[in-house]
Amino acid sequence: MKRRPATFALALTLLTAGCSDTVVDEPGPPADELRVEIVAEHPHDPAAFTQGLEVDDGELFEGTGREGSSWVSARPLDAPTERTRVPLPDDMFGEGITVTDGAVWQLTWKDGVAFVRDRDSLAERRRIEYDGEGWGLCDQPDRLVMSDGSADLTFRDRDTFAELGRVTVHRNGRAVSNLNELECTDDGVVYANVWKTEEIVRIDPESGRVGATIDASALLDRLSDADRDDVDVLNGIAHIPGTDRFLVTGKLWPTLFEVRFVP
């Protein structure tokens, strides 16, 4: 399973973590360096091994992982009580989710299956098979964007899930691997957690260039010592439409942070 590194120090290695030795021809200035500004803190299910997070039409959708305890849920954005929750089969490990027109898509890690669910009931409509691993997923107007733990983003058809193309994500001339949970925003940007770090990257999906890195280590610092012993890695980004704020959390985190990304 995807677990946090053995030492806290490794989890906070921000400058080089996620960078492979692959050199990429990258014109343009170096990536901006941003941080999180905490606006508010909200409760989060500490048993949720968060893999996907998204806000849609006033609701928060969340997908979780681990065999035997993977599920997808929906709740009002302004209330802690879930409206509905649907489990995955016990032998499947859930991964990233996204909401499209009337549907919720949910990946699985190594099972090679994407679930297409009814947006309101979360009932399964169909399953689509794909090759390789599934990690993160987000929706753009003309395509889905998927990560698989490598430095590549794969573009897929919003109906058939057929691959449409891919791009290698790079920062300051080097590929950025371990791309995990994704969030597509209305300005065409893709945000991604970098697994094993407290870092989020802002990506131009057309070129693959990282325009900014966001140091989110302040969020883990806000957790109590006892909570930090129990939590796993940062994972989960959801933009709040119509605002400059995001909801950010992690696997087994007891807190859902409302933040801005600022210099």
mmCIF file of C-alpha atoms in Angstrom:
data_model
loop_
_atom_site.group_PDB
_atom_site.id
_atom_site.type_symbol
_atom_site.label_atom_id
_atom_site.label_comp_id
_atom_site.label_asym_id
_atom_site.label_seq_id
_atom_site.Cartn_x
_atom_site.Cartn_y
_atom_site.Cartn_z
ATOM 1 C CA MET A 1 0.000 0.000 0.000
ATOM 2 C CA LYS A 2 1.050 3.576 -0.467
ATOM 3 C CA ARG A 3 2.250 4.560 2.973
ATOM 4 C CA ARG A 4 4.183 7.506 4.313
ATOM 5 C CA PRO A 5 7.976 7.277 4.503
ATOM 6 C CA ALA A 6 9.552 5.841 7.628
ATOM 7 C CA THR A 7 10.853 9.168 8.854
ATOM 8 C CA PHE A 8 9.155 12.515 9.166
ATOM 9 C CA ALA A 9 12.277 14.213 7.821
ATOM 10 C CA LEU A 10 11.957 12.379 4.541
ATOM 11 C CA ALA A 11 8.356 13.499 4.196
ATOM 12 C CA LEU A 12 9.492 17.103 4.428
ATOM 13 C CA THR A 13 12.213 16.876 1.793
ATOM 14 C CA LEU A 14 10.661 19.412 -0.545
ATOM 15 C CA LEU A 15 13.354 20.616 -2.852
ATOM 16 C CA THR A 16 14.297 17.362 -4.541
ATOM 17 C CA ALA A 17 11.562 14.867 -3.650
ATOM 18 C CA GLY A 18 9.599 13.661 -6.649
ATOM 19 C CA CYS A 19 12.276 14.730 -9.141
ATOM 20 C CA SER A 20 13.692 12.013 -11.345
ATOM 21 C CA ASP A 21 17.019 12.108 -13.138
ATOM 22 C CA THR A 22 15.215 12.701 -16.437
ATOM 23 C CA VAL A 23 16.254 16.025 -17.924
ATOM 24 C CA VAL A 24 13.558 17.914 -19.825
ATOM 25 C CA ASP A 25 14.091 20.775 -22.246
ATOM 26 C CA GLU A 26 12.241 23.536 -20.427
ATOM 27 C CA PRO A 27 12.234 27.129 -21.615
ATOM 28 C CA GLY A 28 10.896 29.792 -19.310
ATOM 29 C CA PRO A 29 11.563 31.054 -15.774
ATOM 30 C CA PRO A 30 11.990 28.845 -12.680
ATOM 31 C CA ALA A 31 8.863 27.726 -10.832
ATOM 32 C CA ASP A 32 7.397 30.154 -8.317
ATOM 33 C CA GLU A 33 7.598 29.150 -4.656
ATOM 34 C CA LEU A 34 4.311 29.465 -2.732
ATOM 35 C CA ARG A 35 3.001 28.393 0.665
ATOM 36 C CA VAL A 36 -0.387 27.677 2.215
ATOM 37 C CA GLU A 37 -2.278 30.329 4.152
ATOM 38 C CA ILE A 38 -4.775 28.638 6.484
ATOM 39 C CA VAL A 39 -8.216 30.266 6.337
ATOM 40 C CA ALA A 40 -10.206 27.731 8.387
ATOM 41 C CA GLU A 41 -10.068 24.212 9.791
ATOM 42 C CA HIS A 42 -12.888 21.673 9.447
ATOM 43 C CA PRO A 43 -13.314 18.162 10.890
ATOM 44 C CA HIS A 44 -12.311 15.221 8.711
ATOM 45 C CA ASP A 45 -12.887 11.505 9.221
ATOM 46 C CA PRO A 46 -9.580 10.230 10.694
ATOM 47 C CA ALA A 47 -10.337 6.768 9.315
ATOM 48 C CA ALA A 48 -10.510 8.078 5.721
ATOM 49 C CA PHE A 49 -7.479 6.978 3.683
ATOM 50 C CA THR A 50 -8.094 9.882 1.326
ATOM 51 C CA GLN A 51 -7.330 9.368 -2.363
ATOM 52 C CA GLY A 52 -9.638 11.859 -4.082
ATOM 53 C CA LEU A 53 -11.390 15.068 -3.064
ATOM 54 C CA GLU A 54 -13.663 17.351 -5.098
ATOM 55 C CA VAL A 55 -16.256 20.080 -4.598
ATOM 56 C CA ASP A 56 -19.208 20.127 -6.974
ATOM 57 C CA ASP A 57 -22.450 22.099 -6.746
ATOM 58 C CA GLY A 58 -22.151 22.733 -3.014
ATOM 59 C CA GLU A 59 -21.121 19.203 -2.090
ATOM 60 C CA LEU A 60 -17.838 17.610 -1.089
ATOM 61 C CA PHE A 61 -17.062 14.264 -2.708
ATOM 62 C CA GLU A 62 -14.344 12.032 -1.273
ATOM 63 C CA GLY A 63 -12.865 8.713 -2.333
ATOM 64 C CA THR A 64 -10.674 6.518 -0.133
ATOM 65 C CA GLY A 65 -8.327 3.568 -0.501
ATOM 66 C CA ARG A 66 -7.232 0.292 1.105
ATOM 67 C CA GLU A 67 -8.644 -3.107 0.321
ATOM 68 C CA GLY A 68 -11.713 -3.839 2.408
ATOM 69 C CA SER A 69 -12.296 -0.208 3.384
ATOM 70 C CA SER A 70 -12.420 1.789 0.142
ATOM 71 C CA TRP A 71 -15.475 3.950 -0.430
ATOM 72 C CA VAL A 72 -16.784 7.096 -2.087
ATOM 73 C CA SER A 73 -19.009 9.605 -0.279
ATOM 74 C CA ALA A 74 -20.862 12.884 -0.762
ATOM 75 C CA ARG A 75 -21.889 15.460 1.815
ATOM 76 C CA PRO A 76 -22.975 19.107 1.884
ATOM 77 C CA LEU A 77 -19.988 21.406 1.870
ATOM 78 C CA ASP A 78 -21.308 23.255 4.913
ATOM 79 C CA ALA A 79 -22.248 20.195 7.002
ATOM 80 C CA PRO A 80 -20.259 17.268 8.424
ATOM 81 C CA THR A 81 -22.955 14.614 7.881
ATOM 82 C CA GLU A 82 -22.589 12.475 4.771
ATOM 83 C CA ARG A 83 -25.509 12.377 2.376
ATOM 84 C CA THR A 84 -24.442 9.019 1.030
ATOM 85 C CA ARG A 85 -21.501 6.595 1.067
ATOM 86 C CA VAL A 86 -20.911 3.607 -1.214
ATOM 87 C CA PRO A 87 -18.211 0.967 -0.650
ATOM 88 C CA LEU A 88 -16.008 -0.624 -3.281
ATOM 89 C CA PRO A 89 -15.714 -4.406 -3.511
ATOM 90 C CA ASP A 90 -13.508 -5.642 -0.670
ATOM 91 C CA ASP A 91 -10.764 -6.827 -3.017
ATOM 92 C CA MET A 92 -10.317 -3.404 -4.648
ATOM 93 C CA PHE A 93 -8.172 -0.435 -3.594
ATOM 94 C CA GLY A 94 -9.867 2.871 -4.401
ATOM 95 C CA GLU A 95 -7.953 5.840 -5.763
ATOM 96 C CA GLY A 96 -8.686 9.267 -7.274
ATOM 97 C CA ILE A 97 -12.154 10.588 -8.119
ATOM 98 C CA THR A 98 -13.645 13.365 -10.209
ATOM 99 C CA VAL A 99 -17.124 14.671 -10.998
ATOM 100 C CA THR A 100 -18.249 15.185 -14.597
ATOM 101 C CA ASP A 101 -21.666 15.906 -16.070
ATOM 102 C CA GLY A 102 -23.964 13.853 -13.839
ATOM 103 C CA ALA A 103 -21.316 11.245 -13.037
ATOM 104 C CA VAL A 104 -18.591 10.472 -10.514
ATOM 105 C CA TRP A 105 -15.524 8.652 -11.802
ATOM 106 C CA GLN A 106 -13.439 6.571 -9.390
ATOM 107 C CA LEU A 107 -10.107 4.914 -10.130
ATOM 108 C CA THR A 108 -8.593 1.829 -8.556
ATOM 109 C CA TRP A 109 -4.899 1.469 -7.787
ATOM 110 C CA LYS A 110 -3.768 -1.829 -9.349
ATOM 111 C CA ASP A 111 -7.111 -3.380 -10.282
ATOM 112 C CA GLY A 112 -7.246 -1.710 -13.701
ATOM 113 C CA VAL A 113 -10.875 -0.657 -13.274
ATOM 114 C CA ALA A 114 -12.511 2.765 -13.375
ATOM 115 C CA PHE A 115 -16.012 3.042 -11.894
ATOM 116 C CA VAL A 116 -18.546 5.418 -13.425
ATOM 117 C CA ARG A 117 -21.175 6.293 -10.809
ATOM 118 C CA ASP A 118 -24.402 8.245 -10.716
ATOM 119 C CA ARG A 119 -23.593 11.692 -9.377
ATOM 120 C CA ASP A 120 -26.505 11.785 -6.915
ATOM 121 C CA SER A 121 -26.802 8.213 -5.637
ATOM 122 C CA LEU A 122 -23.162 7.140 -6.291
ATOM 123 C CA ALA A 123 -24.620 3.883 -7.608
ATOM 124 C CA GLU A 124 -22.399 2.103 -10.104
ATOM 125 C CA ARG A 125 -23.362 2.653 -13.739
ATOM 126 C CA ARG A 126 -20.531 0.834 -15.455
ATOM 127 C CA ARG A 127 -16.907 -0.253 -15.182
ATOM 128 C CA ILE A 128 -14.148 0.494 -17.660
ATOM 129 C CA GLU A 129 -10.841 -1.367 -17.755
ATOM 130 C CA TYR A 130 -7.491 0.358 -18.271
ATOM 131 C CA ASP A 131 -3.832 -0.628 -18.253
ATOM 132 C CA GLY A 132 -1.401 0.359 -15.519
ATOM 133 C CA GLU A 133 -1.956 1.952 -12.140
ATOM 134 C CA GLY A 134 -4.545 4.581 -11.244
ATOM 135 C CA TRP A 135 -3.638 7.366 -8.802
ATOM 136 C CA GLY A 136 -5.281 10.763 -9.367
ATOM 137 C CA LEU A 137 -8.057 12.006 -11.645
ATOM 138 C CA CYS A 138 -9.607 15.357 -12.527
ATOM 139 C CA ASP A 139 -11.930 16.756 -15.164
ATOM 140 C CA GLN A 140 -11.422 19.387 -17.846
ATOM 141 C CA PRO A 141 -14.134 20.480 -20.313
ATOM 142 C CA ASP A 142 -12.836 18.273 -23.132
ATOM 143 C CA ARG A 143 -11.013 15.461 -21.321
ATOM 144 C CA LEU A 144 -10.111 13.713 -18.095
ATOM 145 C CA VAL A 145 -6.590 14.055 -16.653
ATOM 146 C CA MET A 146 -5.082 11.040 -14.867
ATOM 147 C CA SER A 147 -1.887 10.349 -12.907
ATOM 148 C CA ASP A 148 -0.310 6.937 -12.342
ATOM 149 C CA GLY A 149 2.524 7.698 -9.919
ATOM 150 C CA SER A 150 5.002 8.539 -12.654
ATOM 151 C CA ALA A 151 5.918 11.972 -14.020
ATOM 152 C CA ASP A 152 3.269 11.685 -16.756
ATOM 153 C CA LEU A 153 -0.255 13.029 -16.946
ATOM 154 C CA THR A 154 -2.488 10.991 -19.248
ATOM 155 C CA PHE A 155 -5.436 12.602 -21.029
ATOM 156 C CA ARG A 156 -8.524 10.424 -21.465
ATOM 157 C CA ASP A 157 -11.876 10.602 -23.206
ATOM 158 C CA ARG A 158 -14.676 11.744 -20.842
ATOM 159 C CA ASP A 159 -16.982 8.972 -22.044
ATOM 160 C CA THR A 160 -14.900 5.997 -23.147
ATOM 161 C CA PHE A 161 -11.776 6.601 -21.014
ATOM 162 C CA ALA A 162 -9.647 5.971 -24.109
ATOM 163 C CA GLU A 163 -6.198 7.555 -23.955
ATOM 164 C CA LEU A 164 -5.972 10.793 -25.932
ATOM 165 C CA GLY A 165 -2.362 11.711 -25.193
ATOM 166 C CA ARG A 166 0.054 12.435 -22.388
ATOM 167 C CA VAL A 167 2.602 14.943 -21.163
ATOM 168 C CA THR A 168 5.624 14.686 -18.872
ATOM 169 C CA VAL A 169 5.495 17.056 -15.900
ATOM 170 C CA HIS A 170 8.745 18.899 -15.307
ATOM 171 C CA ARG A 171 10.142 21.542 -12.995
ATOM 172 C CA ASN A 172 13.316 23.532 -13.550
ATOM 173 C CA GLY A 173 14.472 21.097 -16.214
ATOM 174 C CA ARG A 174 13.724 17.795 -14.432
ATOM 175 C CA ALA A 175 10.761 15.455 -14.530
ATOM 176 C CA VAL A 176 8.561 15.385 -11.410
ATOM 177 C CA SER A 177 7.557 11.826 -10.509
ATOM 178 C CA ASN A 178 5.135 10.471 -7.879
ATOM 179 C CA LEU A 179 2.267 12.663 -9.081
ATOM 180 C CA ASN A 180 -0.721 11.656 -6.970
ATOM 181 C CA GLU A 181 -4.118 13.303 -6.333
ATOM 182 C CA LEU A 182 -5.129 15.849 -8.982
ATOM 183 C CA GLU A 183 -7.357 18.908 -9.121
ATOM 184 C CA CYS A 184 -8.351 20.663 -12.344
ATOM 185 C CA THR A 185 -9.392 24.305 -11.985
ATOM 186 C CA ASP A 186 -11.405 26.579 -14.263
ATOM 187 C CA ASP A 187 -8.309 28.461 -15.417
ATOM 188 C CA GLY A 188 -6.996 25.293 -17.102
ATOM 189 C CA VAL A 189 -4.375 24.538 -14.458
ATOM 190 C CA VAL A 190 -3.832 21.128 -12.850
ATOM 191 C CA TYR A 191 -2.719 20.869 -9.214
ATOM 192 C CA ALA A 192 -1.065 17.662 -7.988
ATOM 193 C CA ASN A 193 0.093 16.242 -4.685
ATOM 194 C CA VAL A 194 3.616 14.843 -4.890
ATOM 195 C CA TRP A 195 3.578 11.562 -2.979
ATOM 196 C CA LYS A 196 5.859 11.279 0.076
ATOM 197 C CA THR A 197 6.178 15.069 0.359
ATOM 198 C CA GLU A 198 4.238 17.989 1.799
ATOM 199 C CA GLU A 199 4.358 19.619 -1.608
ATOM 200 C CA ILE A 200 1.734 20.503 -4.197
ATOM 201 C CA VAL A 201 2.673 21.487 -7.751
ATOM 202 C CA ARG A 202 0.741 23.725 -10.152
ATOM 203 C CA ILE A 203 1.025 22.383 -13.684
ATOM 204 C CA ASP A 204 0.351 23.728 -17.161
ATOM 205 C CA PRO A 205 -1.146 20.554 -18.683
ATOM 206 C CA GLU A 206 -0.365 21.618 -22.258
ATOM 207 C CA SER A 207 3.407 21.868 -21.759
ATOM 208 C CA GLY A 208 3.789 19.857 -18.541
ATOM 209 C CA ARG A 209 5.698 22.739 -16.985
ATOM 210 C CA VAL A 210 5.382 23.312 -13.224
ATOM 211 C CA GLY A 211 4.633 27.000 -12.793
ATOM 212 C CA ALA A 212 4.637 26.927 -8.996
ATOM 213 C CA THR A 213 5.436 24.661 -6.072
ATOM 214 C CA ILE A 214 3.386 25.015 -2.908
ATOM 215 C CA ASP A 215 4.919 24.157 0.460
ATOM 216 C CA ALA A 216 2.069 22.693 2.534
ATOM 217 C CA SER A 217 4.177 21.580 5.506
ATOM 218 C CA ALA A 218 2.429 24.135 7.727
ATOM 219 C CA LEU A 219 -0.669 21.930 7.658
ATOM 220 C CA LEU A 220 1.066 18.961 9.238
ATOM 221 C CA ASP A 221 2.565 21.321 11.796
ATOM 222 C CA ARG A 222 -0.968 22.269 12.903
ATOM 223 C CA LEU A 223 -1.773 18.695 13.899
ATOM 224 C CA SER A 224 -1.096 17.555 17.436
ATOM 225 C CA ASP A 225 1.902 15.347 18.194
ATOM 226 C CA ALA A 226 -0.444 12.422 18.803
ATOM 227 C CA ASP A 227 -2.221 12.966 15.485
ATOM 228 C CA ARG A 228 1.057 13.227 13.582
ATOM 229 C CA ASP A 229 1.998 9.775 14.859
ATOM 230 C CA ASP A 230 -1.148 8.310 13.291
ATOM 231 C CA VAL A 231 -1.535 10.159 9.995
ATOM 232 C CA ASP A 232 -0.244 9.253 6.568
ATOM 233 C CA VAL A 233 0.834 11.516 3.703
ATOM 234 C CA LEU A 234 -0.745 14.713 2.437
ATOM 235 C CA ASN A 235 -3.315 13.814 -0.224
ATOM 236 C CA GLY A 236 -6.477 15.549 -1.349
ATOM 237 C CA ILE A 237 -6.989 18.895 -3.096
ATOM 238 C CA ALA A 238 -10.375 20.419 -3.918
ATOM 239 C CA HIS A 239 -10.859 23.918 -5.273
ATOM 240 C CA ILE A 240 -13.898 25.779 -3.905
ATOM 241 C CA PRO A 241 -15.544 27.185 -7.060
ATOM 242 C CA GLY A 242 -15.883 30.929 -7.281
ATOM 243 C CA THR A 243 -13.179 31.548 -4.658
ATOM 244 C CA ASP A 244 -9.397 31.593 -4.326
ATOM 245 C CA ARG A 245 -9.570 28.868 -1.671
ATOM 246 C CA PHE A 246 -8.879 25.152 -1.647
ATOM 247 C CA LEU A 247 -9.699 22.293 0.714
ATOM 248 C CA VAL A 248 -6.623 20.205 1.497
ATOM 249 C CA THR A 249 -6.202 17.143 3.712
ATOM 250 C CA GLY A 250 -4.288 13.874 3.946
ATOM 251 C CA LYS A 251 -4.697 10.160 4.454
ATOM 252 C CA LEU A 252 -6.061 9.529 7.969
ATOM 253 C CA TRP A 253 -5.945 13.232 8.821
ATOM 254 C CA PRO A 254 -8.494 14.470 11.394
ATOM 255 C CA THR A 255 -8.594 17.933 9.813
ATOM 256 C CA LEU A 256 -9.715 19.329 6.478
ATOM 257 C CA PHE A 257 -7.884 22.610 5.910
ATOM 258 C CA GLU A 258 -9.334 25.524 3.968
ATOM 259 C CA VAL A 259 -6.386 27.395 2.483
ATOM 260 C CA ARG A 260 -5.103 29.903 -0.027
ATOM 261 C CA PHE A 261 -1.896 29.457 -2.008
ATOM 262 C CA VAL A 262 0.159 32.614 -1.430
ATOM 263 C CA PRO A 263 3.757 33.872 -1.925
#
